[in-house]
Coordinates of C-alpha atoms and ligand atoms in Angstrom, one line a residue:
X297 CA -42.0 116.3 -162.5
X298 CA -45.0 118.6 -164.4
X299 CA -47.8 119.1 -163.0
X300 CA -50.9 117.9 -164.5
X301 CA -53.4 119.3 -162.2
X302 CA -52.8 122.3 -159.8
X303 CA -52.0 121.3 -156.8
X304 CA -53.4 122.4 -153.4
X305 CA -51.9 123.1 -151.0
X306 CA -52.3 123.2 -146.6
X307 CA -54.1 126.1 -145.7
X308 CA -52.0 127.0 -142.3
X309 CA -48.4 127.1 -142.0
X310 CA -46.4 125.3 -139.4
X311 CA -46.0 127.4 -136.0
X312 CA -44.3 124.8 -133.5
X313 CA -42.7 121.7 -134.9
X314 CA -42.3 118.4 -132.8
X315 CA -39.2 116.3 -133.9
X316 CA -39.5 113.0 -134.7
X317 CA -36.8 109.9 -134.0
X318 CA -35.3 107.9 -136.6
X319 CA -34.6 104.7 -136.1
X320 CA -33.0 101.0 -137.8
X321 CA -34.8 98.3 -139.3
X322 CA -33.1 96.7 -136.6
X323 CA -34.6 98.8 -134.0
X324 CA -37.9 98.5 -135.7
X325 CA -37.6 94.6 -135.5
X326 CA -37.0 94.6 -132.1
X327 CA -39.5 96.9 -131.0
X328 CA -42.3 95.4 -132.6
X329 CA -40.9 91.8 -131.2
X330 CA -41.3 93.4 -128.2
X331 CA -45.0 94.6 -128.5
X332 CA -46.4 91.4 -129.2
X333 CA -46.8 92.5 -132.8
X334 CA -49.3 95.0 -131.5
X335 CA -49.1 98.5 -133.4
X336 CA -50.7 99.5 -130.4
X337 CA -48.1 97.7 -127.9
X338 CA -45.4 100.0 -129.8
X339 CA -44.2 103.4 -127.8
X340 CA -45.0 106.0 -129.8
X341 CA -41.1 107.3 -129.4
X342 CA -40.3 104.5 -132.1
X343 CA -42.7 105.4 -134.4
X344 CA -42.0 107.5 -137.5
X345 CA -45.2 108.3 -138.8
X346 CA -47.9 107.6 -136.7
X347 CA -51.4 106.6 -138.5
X348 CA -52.9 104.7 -135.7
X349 CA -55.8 106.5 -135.6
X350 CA -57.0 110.2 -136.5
X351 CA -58.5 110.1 -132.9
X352 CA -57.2 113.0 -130.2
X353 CA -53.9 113.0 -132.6
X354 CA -55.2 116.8 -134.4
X355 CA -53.1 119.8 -134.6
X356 CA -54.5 122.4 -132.9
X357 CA -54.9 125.1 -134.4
X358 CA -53.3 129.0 -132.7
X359 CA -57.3 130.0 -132.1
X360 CA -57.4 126.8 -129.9
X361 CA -54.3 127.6 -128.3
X362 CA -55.3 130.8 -127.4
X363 CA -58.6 129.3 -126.1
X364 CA -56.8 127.6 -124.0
X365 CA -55.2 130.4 -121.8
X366 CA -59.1 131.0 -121.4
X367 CA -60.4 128.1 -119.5
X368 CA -62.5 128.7 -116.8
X369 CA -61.9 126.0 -114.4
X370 CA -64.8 126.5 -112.0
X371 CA -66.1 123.2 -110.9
X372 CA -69.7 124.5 -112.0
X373 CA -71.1 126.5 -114.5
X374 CA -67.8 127.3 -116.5
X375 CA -68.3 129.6 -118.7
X376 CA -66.4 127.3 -121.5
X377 CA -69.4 125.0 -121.0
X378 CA -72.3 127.3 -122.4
X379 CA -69.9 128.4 -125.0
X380 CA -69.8 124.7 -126.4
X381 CA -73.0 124.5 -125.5
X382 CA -74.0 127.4 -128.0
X383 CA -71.5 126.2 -130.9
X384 CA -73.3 122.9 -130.5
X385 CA -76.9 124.3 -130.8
X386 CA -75.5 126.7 -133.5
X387 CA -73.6 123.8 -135.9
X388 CA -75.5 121.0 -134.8
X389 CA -79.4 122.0 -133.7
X390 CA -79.7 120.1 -130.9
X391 CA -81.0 121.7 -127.6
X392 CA -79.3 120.1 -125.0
X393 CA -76.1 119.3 -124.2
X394 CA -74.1 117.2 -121.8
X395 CA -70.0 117.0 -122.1
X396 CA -68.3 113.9 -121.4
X397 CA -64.3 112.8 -121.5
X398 CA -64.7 111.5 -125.1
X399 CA -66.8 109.5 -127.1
X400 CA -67.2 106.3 -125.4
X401 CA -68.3 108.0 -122.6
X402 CA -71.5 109.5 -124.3
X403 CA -71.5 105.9 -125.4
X404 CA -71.9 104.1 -122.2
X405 CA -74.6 106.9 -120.7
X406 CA -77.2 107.0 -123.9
X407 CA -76.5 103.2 -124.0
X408 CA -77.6 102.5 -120.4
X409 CA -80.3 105.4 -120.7
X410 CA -82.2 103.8 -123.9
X411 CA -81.2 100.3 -124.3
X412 CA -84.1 97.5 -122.0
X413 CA -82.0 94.4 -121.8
X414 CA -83.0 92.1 -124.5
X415 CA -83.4 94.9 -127.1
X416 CA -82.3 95.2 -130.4
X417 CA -79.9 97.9 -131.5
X418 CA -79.8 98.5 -135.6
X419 CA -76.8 100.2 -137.4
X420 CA -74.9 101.1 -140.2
X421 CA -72.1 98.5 -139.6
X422 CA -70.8 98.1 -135.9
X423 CA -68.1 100.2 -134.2
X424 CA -66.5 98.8 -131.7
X425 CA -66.5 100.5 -128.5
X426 CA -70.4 101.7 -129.7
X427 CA -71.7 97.7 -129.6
X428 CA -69.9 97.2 -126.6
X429 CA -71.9 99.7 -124.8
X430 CA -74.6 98.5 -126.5
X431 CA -74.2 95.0 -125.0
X432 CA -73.2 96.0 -121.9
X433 CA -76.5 97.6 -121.7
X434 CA -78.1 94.4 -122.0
X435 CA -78.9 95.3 -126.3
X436 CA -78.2 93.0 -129.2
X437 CA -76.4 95.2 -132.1
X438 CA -78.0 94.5 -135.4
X439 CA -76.3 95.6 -138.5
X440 CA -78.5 97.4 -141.0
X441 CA -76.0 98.7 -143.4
X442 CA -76.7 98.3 -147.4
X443 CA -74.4 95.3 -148.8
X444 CA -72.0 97.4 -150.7
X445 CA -70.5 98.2 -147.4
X446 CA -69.3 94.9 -147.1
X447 CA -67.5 94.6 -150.4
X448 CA -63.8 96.6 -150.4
X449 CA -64.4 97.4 -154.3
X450 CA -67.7 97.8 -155.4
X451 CA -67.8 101.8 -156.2
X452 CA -70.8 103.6 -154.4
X453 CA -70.7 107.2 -153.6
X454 CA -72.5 106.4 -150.4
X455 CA -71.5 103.0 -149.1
X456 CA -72.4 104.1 -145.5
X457 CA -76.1 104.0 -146.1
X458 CA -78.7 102.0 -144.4
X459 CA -80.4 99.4 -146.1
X460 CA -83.8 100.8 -145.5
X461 CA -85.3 96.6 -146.2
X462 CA -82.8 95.3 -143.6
X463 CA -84.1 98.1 -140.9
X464 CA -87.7 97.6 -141.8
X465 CA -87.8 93.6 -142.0
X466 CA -86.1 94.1 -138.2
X467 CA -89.2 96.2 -137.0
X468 CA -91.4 93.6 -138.3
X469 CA -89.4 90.8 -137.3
X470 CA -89.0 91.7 -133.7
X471 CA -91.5 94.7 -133.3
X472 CA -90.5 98.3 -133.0
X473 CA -91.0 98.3 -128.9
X474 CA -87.7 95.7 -128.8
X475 CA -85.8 98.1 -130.7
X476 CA -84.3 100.5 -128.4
X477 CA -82.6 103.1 -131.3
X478 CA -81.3 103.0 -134.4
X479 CA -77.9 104.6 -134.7
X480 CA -76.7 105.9 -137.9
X481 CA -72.7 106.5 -138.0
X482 CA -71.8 109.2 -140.2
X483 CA -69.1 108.7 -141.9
X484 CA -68.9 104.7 -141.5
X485 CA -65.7 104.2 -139.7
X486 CA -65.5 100.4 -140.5
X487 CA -66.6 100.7 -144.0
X488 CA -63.9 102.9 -144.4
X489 CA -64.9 105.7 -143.9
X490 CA -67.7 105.4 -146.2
X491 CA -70.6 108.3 -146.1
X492 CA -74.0 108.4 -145.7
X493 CA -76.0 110.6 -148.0
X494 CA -79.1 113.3 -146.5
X495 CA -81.8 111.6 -148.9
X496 CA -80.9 108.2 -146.8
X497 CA -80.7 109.2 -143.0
X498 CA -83.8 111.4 -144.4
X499 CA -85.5 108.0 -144.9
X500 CA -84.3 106.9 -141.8
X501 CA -85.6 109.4 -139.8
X502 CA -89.3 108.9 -141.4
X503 CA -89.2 105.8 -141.0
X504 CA -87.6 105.6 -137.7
X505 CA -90.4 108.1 -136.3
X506 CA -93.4 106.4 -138.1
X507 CA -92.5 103.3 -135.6
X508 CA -91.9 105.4 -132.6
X509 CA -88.4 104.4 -133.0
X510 CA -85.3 107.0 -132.4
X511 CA -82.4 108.2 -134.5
X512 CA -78.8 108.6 -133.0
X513 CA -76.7 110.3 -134.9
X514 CA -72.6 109.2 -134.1
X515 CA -71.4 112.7 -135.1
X516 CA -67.7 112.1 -134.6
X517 CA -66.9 112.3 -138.2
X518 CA -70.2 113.8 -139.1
X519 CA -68.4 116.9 -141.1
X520 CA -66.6 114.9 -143.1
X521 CA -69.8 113.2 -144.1
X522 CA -71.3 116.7 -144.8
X523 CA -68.6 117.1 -147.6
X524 CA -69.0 114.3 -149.3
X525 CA -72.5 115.2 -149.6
X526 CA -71.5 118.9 -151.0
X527 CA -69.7 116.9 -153.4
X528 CA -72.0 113.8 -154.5
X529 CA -74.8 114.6 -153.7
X530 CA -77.5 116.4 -156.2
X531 CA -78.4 120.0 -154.8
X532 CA -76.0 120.3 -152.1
X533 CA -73.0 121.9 -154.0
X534 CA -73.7 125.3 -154.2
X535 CA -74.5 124.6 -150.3
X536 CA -71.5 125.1 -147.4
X537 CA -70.6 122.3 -145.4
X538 CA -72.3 123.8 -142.2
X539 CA -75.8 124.1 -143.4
X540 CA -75.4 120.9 -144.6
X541 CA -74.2 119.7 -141.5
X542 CA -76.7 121.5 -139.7
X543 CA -79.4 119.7 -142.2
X544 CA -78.0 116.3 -141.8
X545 CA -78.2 116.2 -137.9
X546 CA -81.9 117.4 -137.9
X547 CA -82.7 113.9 -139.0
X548 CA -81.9 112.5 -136.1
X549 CA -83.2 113.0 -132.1
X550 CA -79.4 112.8 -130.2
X551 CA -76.0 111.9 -131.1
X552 CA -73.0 110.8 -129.7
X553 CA -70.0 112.6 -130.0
X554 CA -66.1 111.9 -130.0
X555 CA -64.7 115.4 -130.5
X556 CA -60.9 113.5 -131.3
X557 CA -62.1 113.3 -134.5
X558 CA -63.9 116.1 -136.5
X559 CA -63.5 118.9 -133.7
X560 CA -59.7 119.0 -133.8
X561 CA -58.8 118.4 -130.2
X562 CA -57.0 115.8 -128.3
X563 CA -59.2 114.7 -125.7
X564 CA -63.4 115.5 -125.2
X565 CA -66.8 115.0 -126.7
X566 CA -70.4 115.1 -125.0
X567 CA -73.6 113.5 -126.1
X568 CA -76.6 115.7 -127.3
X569 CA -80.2 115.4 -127.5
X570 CA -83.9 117.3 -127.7
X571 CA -85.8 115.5 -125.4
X572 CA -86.1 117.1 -122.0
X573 CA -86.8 114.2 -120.1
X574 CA -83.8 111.8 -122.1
X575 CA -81.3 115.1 -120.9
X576 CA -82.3 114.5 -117.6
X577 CA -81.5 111.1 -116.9
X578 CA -78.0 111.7 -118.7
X579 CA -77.6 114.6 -116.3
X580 CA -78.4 112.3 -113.0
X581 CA -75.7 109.7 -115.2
X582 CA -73.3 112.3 -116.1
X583 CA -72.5 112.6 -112.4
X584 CA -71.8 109.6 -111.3
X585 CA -69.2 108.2 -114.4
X586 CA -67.9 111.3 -115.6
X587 CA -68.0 114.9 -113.4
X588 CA -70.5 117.8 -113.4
X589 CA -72.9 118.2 -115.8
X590 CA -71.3 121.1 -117.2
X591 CA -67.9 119.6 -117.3
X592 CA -68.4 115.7 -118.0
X593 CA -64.3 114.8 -117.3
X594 CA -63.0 118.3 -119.3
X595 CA -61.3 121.0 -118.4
X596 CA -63.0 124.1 -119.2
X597 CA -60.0 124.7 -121.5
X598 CA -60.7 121.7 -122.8
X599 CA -64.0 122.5 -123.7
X600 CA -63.2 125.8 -125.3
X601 CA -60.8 124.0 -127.4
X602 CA -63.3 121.8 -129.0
X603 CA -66.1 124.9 -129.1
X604 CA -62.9 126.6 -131.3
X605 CA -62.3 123.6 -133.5
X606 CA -65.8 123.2 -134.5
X607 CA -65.7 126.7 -135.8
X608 CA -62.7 125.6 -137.7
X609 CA -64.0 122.3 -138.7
X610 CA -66.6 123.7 -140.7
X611 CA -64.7 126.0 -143.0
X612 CA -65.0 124.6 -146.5
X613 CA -61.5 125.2 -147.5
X614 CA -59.9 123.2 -144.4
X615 CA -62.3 120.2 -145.4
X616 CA -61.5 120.7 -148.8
X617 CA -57.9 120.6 -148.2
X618 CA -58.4 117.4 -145.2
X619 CA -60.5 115.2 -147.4
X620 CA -58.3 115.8 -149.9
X621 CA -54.7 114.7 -148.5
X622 CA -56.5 111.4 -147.7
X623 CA -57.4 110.8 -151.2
X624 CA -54.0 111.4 -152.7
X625 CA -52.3 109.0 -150.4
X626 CA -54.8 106.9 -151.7
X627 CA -53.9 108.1 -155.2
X628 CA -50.3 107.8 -155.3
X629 CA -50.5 103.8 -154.3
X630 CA -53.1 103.3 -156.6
X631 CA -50.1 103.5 -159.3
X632 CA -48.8 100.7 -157.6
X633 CA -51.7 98.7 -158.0
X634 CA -52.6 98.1 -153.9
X635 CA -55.9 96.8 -153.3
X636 CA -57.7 99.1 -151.3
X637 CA -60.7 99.7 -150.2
X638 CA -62.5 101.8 -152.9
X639 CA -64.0 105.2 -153.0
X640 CA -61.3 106.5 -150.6
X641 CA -62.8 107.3 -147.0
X642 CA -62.9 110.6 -145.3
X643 CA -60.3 109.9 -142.7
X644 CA -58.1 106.8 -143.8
X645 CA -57.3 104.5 -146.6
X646 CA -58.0 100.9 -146.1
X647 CA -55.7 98.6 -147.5
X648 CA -57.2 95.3 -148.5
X649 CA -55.2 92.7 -146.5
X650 CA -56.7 89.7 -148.0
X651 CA -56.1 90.7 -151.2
X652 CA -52.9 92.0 -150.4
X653 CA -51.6 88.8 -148.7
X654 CA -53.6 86.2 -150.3
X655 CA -51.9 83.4 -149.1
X656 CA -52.3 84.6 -145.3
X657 CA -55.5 82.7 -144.0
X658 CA -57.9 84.8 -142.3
X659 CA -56.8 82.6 -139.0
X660 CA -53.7 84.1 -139.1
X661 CA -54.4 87.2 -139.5
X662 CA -52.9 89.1 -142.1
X663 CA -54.5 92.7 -141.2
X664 CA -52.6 92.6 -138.0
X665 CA -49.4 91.1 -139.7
X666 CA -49.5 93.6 -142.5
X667 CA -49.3 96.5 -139.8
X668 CA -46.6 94.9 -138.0
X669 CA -44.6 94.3 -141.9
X670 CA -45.0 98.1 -142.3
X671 CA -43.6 99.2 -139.1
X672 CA -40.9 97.2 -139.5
X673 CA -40.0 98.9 -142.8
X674 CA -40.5 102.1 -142.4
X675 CA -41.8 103.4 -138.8
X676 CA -45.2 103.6 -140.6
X677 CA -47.8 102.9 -137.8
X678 CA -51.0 101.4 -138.8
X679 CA -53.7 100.0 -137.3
X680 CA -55.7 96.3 -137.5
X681 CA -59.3 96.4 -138.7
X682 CA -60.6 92.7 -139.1
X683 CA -60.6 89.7 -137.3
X684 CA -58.5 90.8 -134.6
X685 CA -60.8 93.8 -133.8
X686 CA -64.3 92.4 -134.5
X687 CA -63.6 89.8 -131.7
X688 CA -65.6 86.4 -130.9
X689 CA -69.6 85.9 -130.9
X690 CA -70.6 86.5 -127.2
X691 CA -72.7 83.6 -127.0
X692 CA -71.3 80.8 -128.7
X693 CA -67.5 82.6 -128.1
X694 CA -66.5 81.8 -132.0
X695 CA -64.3 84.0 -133.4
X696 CA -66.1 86.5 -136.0
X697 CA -64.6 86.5 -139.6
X698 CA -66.0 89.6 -141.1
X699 CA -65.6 90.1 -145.1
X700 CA -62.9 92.9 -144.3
X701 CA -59.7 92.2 -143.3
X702 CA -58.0 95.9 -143.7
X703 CA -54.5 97.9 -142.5
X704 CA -56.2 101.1 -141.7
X705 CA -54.3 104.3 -142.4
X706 CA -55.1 107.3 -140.6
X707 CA -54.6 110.7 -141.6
X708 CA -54.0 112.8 -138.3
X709 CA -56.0 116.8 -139.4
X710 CA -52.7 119.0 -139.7
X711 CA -50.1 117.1 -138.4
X712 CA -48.3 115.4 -141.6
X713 CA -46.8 117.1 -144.9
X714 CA -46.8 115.4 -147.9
X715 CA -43.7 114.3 -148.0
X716 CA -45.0 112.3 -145.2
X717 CA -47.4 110.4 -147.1
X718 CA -45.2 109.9 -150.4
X719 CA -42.5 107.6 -148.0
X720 CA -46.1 105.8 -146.1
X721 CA -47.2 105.2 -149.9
X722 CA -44.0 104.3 -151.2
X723 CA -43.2 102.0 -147.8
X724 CA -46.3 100.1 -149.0
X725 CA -45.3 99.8 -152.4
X726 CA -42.0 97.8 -151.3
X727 CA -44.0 95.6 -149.0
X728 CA -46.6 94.5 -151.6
X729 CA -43.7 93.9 -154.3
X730 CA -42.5 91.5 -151.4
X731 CA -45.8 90.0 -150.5
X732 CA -44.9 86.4 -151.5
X733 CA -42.4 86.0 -148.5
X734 CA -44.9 87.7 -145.8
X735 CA -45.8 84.9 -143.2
X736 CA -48.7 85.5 -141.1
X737 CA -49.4 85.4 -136.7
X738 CA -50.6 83.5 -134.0
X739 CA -52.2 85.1 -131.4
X740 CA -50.8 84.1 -127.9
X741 CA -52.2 86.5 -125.2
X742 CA -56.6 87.2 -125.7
X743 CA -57.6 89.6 -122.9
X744 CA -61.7 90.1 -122.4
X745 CA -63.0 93.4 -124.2
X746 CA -62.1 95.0 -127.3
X747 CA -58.6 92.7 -127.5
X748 CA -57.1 94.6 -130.6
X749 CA -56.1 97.1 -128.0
X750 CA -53.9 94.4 -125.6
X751 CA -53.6 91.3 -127.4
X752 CA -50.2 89.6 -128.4
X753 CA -49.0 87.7 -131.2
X754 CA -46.1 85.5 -132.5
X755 CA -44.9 85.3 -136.0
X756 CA -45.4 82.2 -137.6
Ligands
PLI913 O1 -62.4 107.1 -128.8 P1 -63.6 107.8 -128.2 O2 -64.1 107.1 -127.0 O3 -63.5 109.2 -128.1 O4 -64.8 107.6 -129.4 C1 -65.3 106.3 -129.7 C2 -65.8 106.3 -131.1 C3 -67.1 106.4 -131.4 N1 -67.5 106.4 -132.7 C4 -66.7 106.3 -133.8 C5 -67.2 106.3 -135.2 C6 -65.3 106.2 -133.5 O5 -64.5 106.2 -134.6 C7 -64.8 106.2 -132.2 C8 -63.5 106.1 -131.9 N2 -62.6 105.8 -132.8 C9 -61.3 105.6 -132.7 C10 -60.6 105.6 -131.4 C11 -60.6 105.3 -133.9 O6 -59.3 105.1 -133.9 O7 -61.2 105.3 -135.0

């Protein structure tokens, strides 16, 4: 094969290698039999390729090793914690910080710390464990994202924005005292990853202030989104990603943070904020859910691993290089002709399940029996994003059936080659040749939250 375009290649090289199993279809058939037709029912030892999620699954890096060996496990006042607190302050702005196990935890404390009960909670399209929280608190998530987000193929370099309409006509409808915050995701997780560009969270942010109203940023994926503005956005190219970064998050007043994602560790994350008085109730919280209020559930080598990777995470070449590999998975299967969801997001590609099996009825679910279909042919693990993961109505207990029904992807930071992704893309490409035959599921077990993670299925 000739090149057309130079190609670009990792920049690290592999230090410790983890061998994977290889199994039958056989095997394959019988595992995911066993799992309910869960992806995440499956032990990871029968899984080939493992694009679940991109969340605590990172490659760390020798620097974060190293960091490691450093942790100071005092229970107060490790010295790892004031060293993530300065890389936070430094990359991010914001002036105080508390650390918490991951993301959901910073979740649940600036949920119960903001949210009145019977408030409204705007956003740029839901994410799952975020509205939970949010309802849990007593709050009523209100989705303010522009409509291109909810349309797999309509092409908008910014599909994460916020309808700045839908957000005002919410203040007027319901007054700007019910609305507790507005969060802005950055990039848009269930929009595919979608971005949201600085002149809109810009406009958020005045807006948001002129009613009294604050902005929480959900950072986990914010440096991807920094890219993507370097890239699309007019005057930000001769910019690096971290002063665009740094830029971005000063439009907002706290944000949440899962540090599985962007900050290249496996477990931790911490939520962040200016307001003195805001840092102190999440310090009296932090205490009673998580640990100390300079360890919030870490390690202190924990914490010095994600102060490393957000060094690392910044560097334009390793973004470069990250954002990249997504989009030429994405590429190579476009030659196929799969429907996916289009631009390519910064951490998965999203394969359009309803197009894909277009005799599947939503009801049975073809996201969820696409994933199962490409495990069983290759070891490819996938995840559900559609009806099994958005769940019922709370109050009238209907099931929601949301205008995406995707197989989400996700690209792990460092872990696969792309050899890798040529036998995920080329897996795919055998399944959708096949399509006609694919029958879809019934769902036989339902458990109470967030049933994507735990819920069962039979094939039809
Ligand atoms: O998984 P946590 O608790 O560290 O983080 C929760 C969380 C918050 N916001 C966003 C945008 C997420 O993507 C997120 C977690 N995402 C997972 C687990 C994922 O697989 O996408």
């Amino acid at each position: 094969m000739k090149f057309t375009t130079r190609p670009t290649a990792e920049p690290f090289k592999i230090k410790v290698v983890e061998p994977l199993k290889v199994t039958s279809r056989q095997d394959r058939e019988k595992a995911i039999k066993e799992a309910g037709y869960n992806t995440f029912l499956l032990r990871s030892e029968d899984v080939f390729i493992d694009l679940l999620t991109d969340s605590g699954t990172n490659a760390m890096s020798d620097y974060q090793w190293a960091g490691m060996m450093l942790g100071d496990e005092a229970y107060a006042g490790s010295k790892n914690y004031y060293y993530l607190e300065s890389n936070v302050q430094k990359f991010y702005g914001y002036k105080y910080l508390v650390p918490t196990h991951q993301g959901r935890g910073a979740e649940h404390m600036l949920s119960q710390s903001l949210i009145k009960k019977g408030q409204f909670v705007p956003g740029n399209m839901y994410f799952t464990t975020t509205r939970l929280h949010q309802e849990l608190a007593g709050g009523t998530f209100v989705d303010v994202i522009i409509d291109e987000a909810h349309d797999a193929q309509v092409a908008h370099p910014f599909k994460g924005n916020v309808c700045l309409q839908k957000f005002e006509d919410l203040i007027k409808r319901e007054g700007a005292a019910n609305i507790a915050y507005i969060t802005v995701g950055a990039t848009v997780n269930m929009a595919g990853g979608q971005p949201v560009s600085m002149e809109n969270i810009k406009a958020v942010y005045a807006l948001a202030n002129k009613h009294g109203i604050k902005v929480v940023l959900d950072a986990t994926r914010a440096i991807e989104n920094a890219y993507y503005i370097q890239q699309r956005e007019q005057g930000y190219s001769n910019k690096s990603v971290a002063e665009i970064l740094r830029e971005f998050a000063s439009y907002s007043d706290a944000a949440t943070m899962s540090g599985k994602k962007d900050l290249l560790v496996n477990i931790g994350g911490f939520v962040a904020v200016n307001d003195w008085d805001l840092f102190e109730e999440l310090r009296n919280m932090v205490v009673v859910y998580e640990g100390l209020h300079t360890y919030g559930g870490l390690a202190g080598r924990d914490m010095e691993a994600m102060a490393r990777g957000m060094e690392e995470a910044v560097q334009d070449e390793y973004i470069a290089y990250r954002i990249n590999q997504v989009a030429s998975l994405g590429a190579r299967m476009e030659h196929y002709g799969i429907p996916m969801v289009k631009p390519f997001g910064g951490h998965a590609i999203f394969l359009d399940a309803k197009k894909f099996y277009e005799h599947i009825p939503q009801t049975q679910y073809p996201a969820q029996a696409l994933a199962a279909h490409l495990y069983i042919d290759s070891g490819v693990r996938a995840m559900e994003r559609g009806m099994v993961s958005a769940g019922r109505n709370k109050e009238t207990g209907e099931e929601f059936a949301p205008k995406l029904e995707l197989v989400r992807l996700t690209i792990p930071r460092r872990v696969y080659t792309q050899s890798h992704l040529d036998l995920v893309a080329y897996s795919v490409a055998e399944l959708y040749e096949n399509r006609k035959k694919a029958k879809g599921l019934k769902m036989i077990y339902e458990p109470r939250y967030l049933r994507f993670f735990q819920a069962r299925f039979e094939s039809l």
